[in-house]
Amino acid sequence: MNKITRRQAMGTAAGALAALGIAGATAHAAATDSRAATTPSGTVDEVYQGRRIRITPASGGHHGGHHGGGHSGLPTVRIDGRELHVMRNADGTWISVVNHYETFADPLSLARAAVRELQGATLAPFSPMGGTA
Amino acid sequence: MTVRKNQASLTSEEKRAFTNAVLELKRTGVYDRFVTTHNGFIMSDTDSGDRVGHRSPSFLPWHRRFLLEFEAELQKVDASVALPYWDWTADRTSRSSLWAADFLGGTGRARDGQVMDGPFAYSAGKFPVNVRVDGRAYLRRSLGASVAELPTKAEVDAVLAMPVYDMAPWNSASNGFRNHLEGWRGANLHNRVHVWVGGQMATGVSPNDPVFWMHHAFVDKLWAEWQARHPQSTYLPAAGTANVVDLNGTMRPWNDVTPADMLDHRKFYAFDTEPAAAASQR
Ligand SMILES: [Cu+2]
Ligand SMILES: [Cu+2]
């Protein structure tokens, strides 16, 4: 009785596609024509969907002491100058505070996902122990 | 005794009592304290360092304690309220009564994801999102947009069948029941539901969406079901494990509660599916 009918299932899929449609198409266009500068060292400086993504790889040492103990060795990811809190999973995938429950293959895909999720909004000031915007 | 019911079976009065109590906690600032605490743990729980709330064995007892504290706050407002649970294996579309205007309100509008109906819509004026990762102060959702399907009953059953609670390396790479339920491995149960709801639910400040509590109440119930199915299995690790909370270790931020204290939910509440609940309800 609570079975999903084929029609309902298709409706859901169509709805999901519709919701993804605009953002997805924009994402694709922006990804293909954004001027990404990825150097061999892993530094990224690109404009994606109108937002500036800058990624500075881990320097091997600390990078400002943002993360406290145990977190060094992470790249610094910035969107329009604001730092995005990122984390590396044990399997090598990445998550951020904006996309916390979904993993991404590398910091750049993670940063682009954050840009899409932000829909133009500004990141709140970086505060590792939470806090209000 | 507190009886946690399936959200689909709540009466209109019960739904209103729950949402009113949530709005009152928002008004007094209590609600936002929970969001702040959660985000702090989300950002500090790491696979290679200390971890308490997530990606570690204490994911389940930590959230049980977190929910108990929130439920106690709700009950200070209205003693009749208990946390409802959302069985997303059964109520799995955006057309579920859960998302109706008389309960949580529905998915966000296409333009900006803003929830436009129900008691938590920004336009209703009583539920601003204050603890946030970006500038947007309105509740957002995009039901089913980032991932089309919620976990199925069959996927849940396969995870409930796993006999070992958790195992080394005791993080997001672990095999075992806890990590499959949390969702870093396998079919992806708990994490996927956060992503399916979208908006704030997909972020570190996920408790901004009141559905957070109902989602975790169901995850909590699945833990109880797993315990019932595997009476010989217990919480692991037992002792002496680096970076994670052993059975009798204390959990931050409370520092006076251990996973062992949280193992038996019947000390605190019953689920409407249990005999104890039927007995306590007239
Ligand atoms: Cu959590
Ligand atoms: Cu969660």
Coordinates of C-alpha atoms and ligand atoms in Angstrom, one line a residue, chain A residues 101, chain B residues 38 54 63 212 216, ligand 1:
Chain A
Y101 CA 27.9 14.3 4.6
Chain B
H38 CA 27.0 20.1 16.9
H54 CA 31.1 11.5 14.3
H63 CA 23.9 11.5 19.4
F212 CA 17.6 16.6 12.1
H216 CA 18.6 11.0 14.4
Ligands
CU1 CU 26.0 14.8 14.2

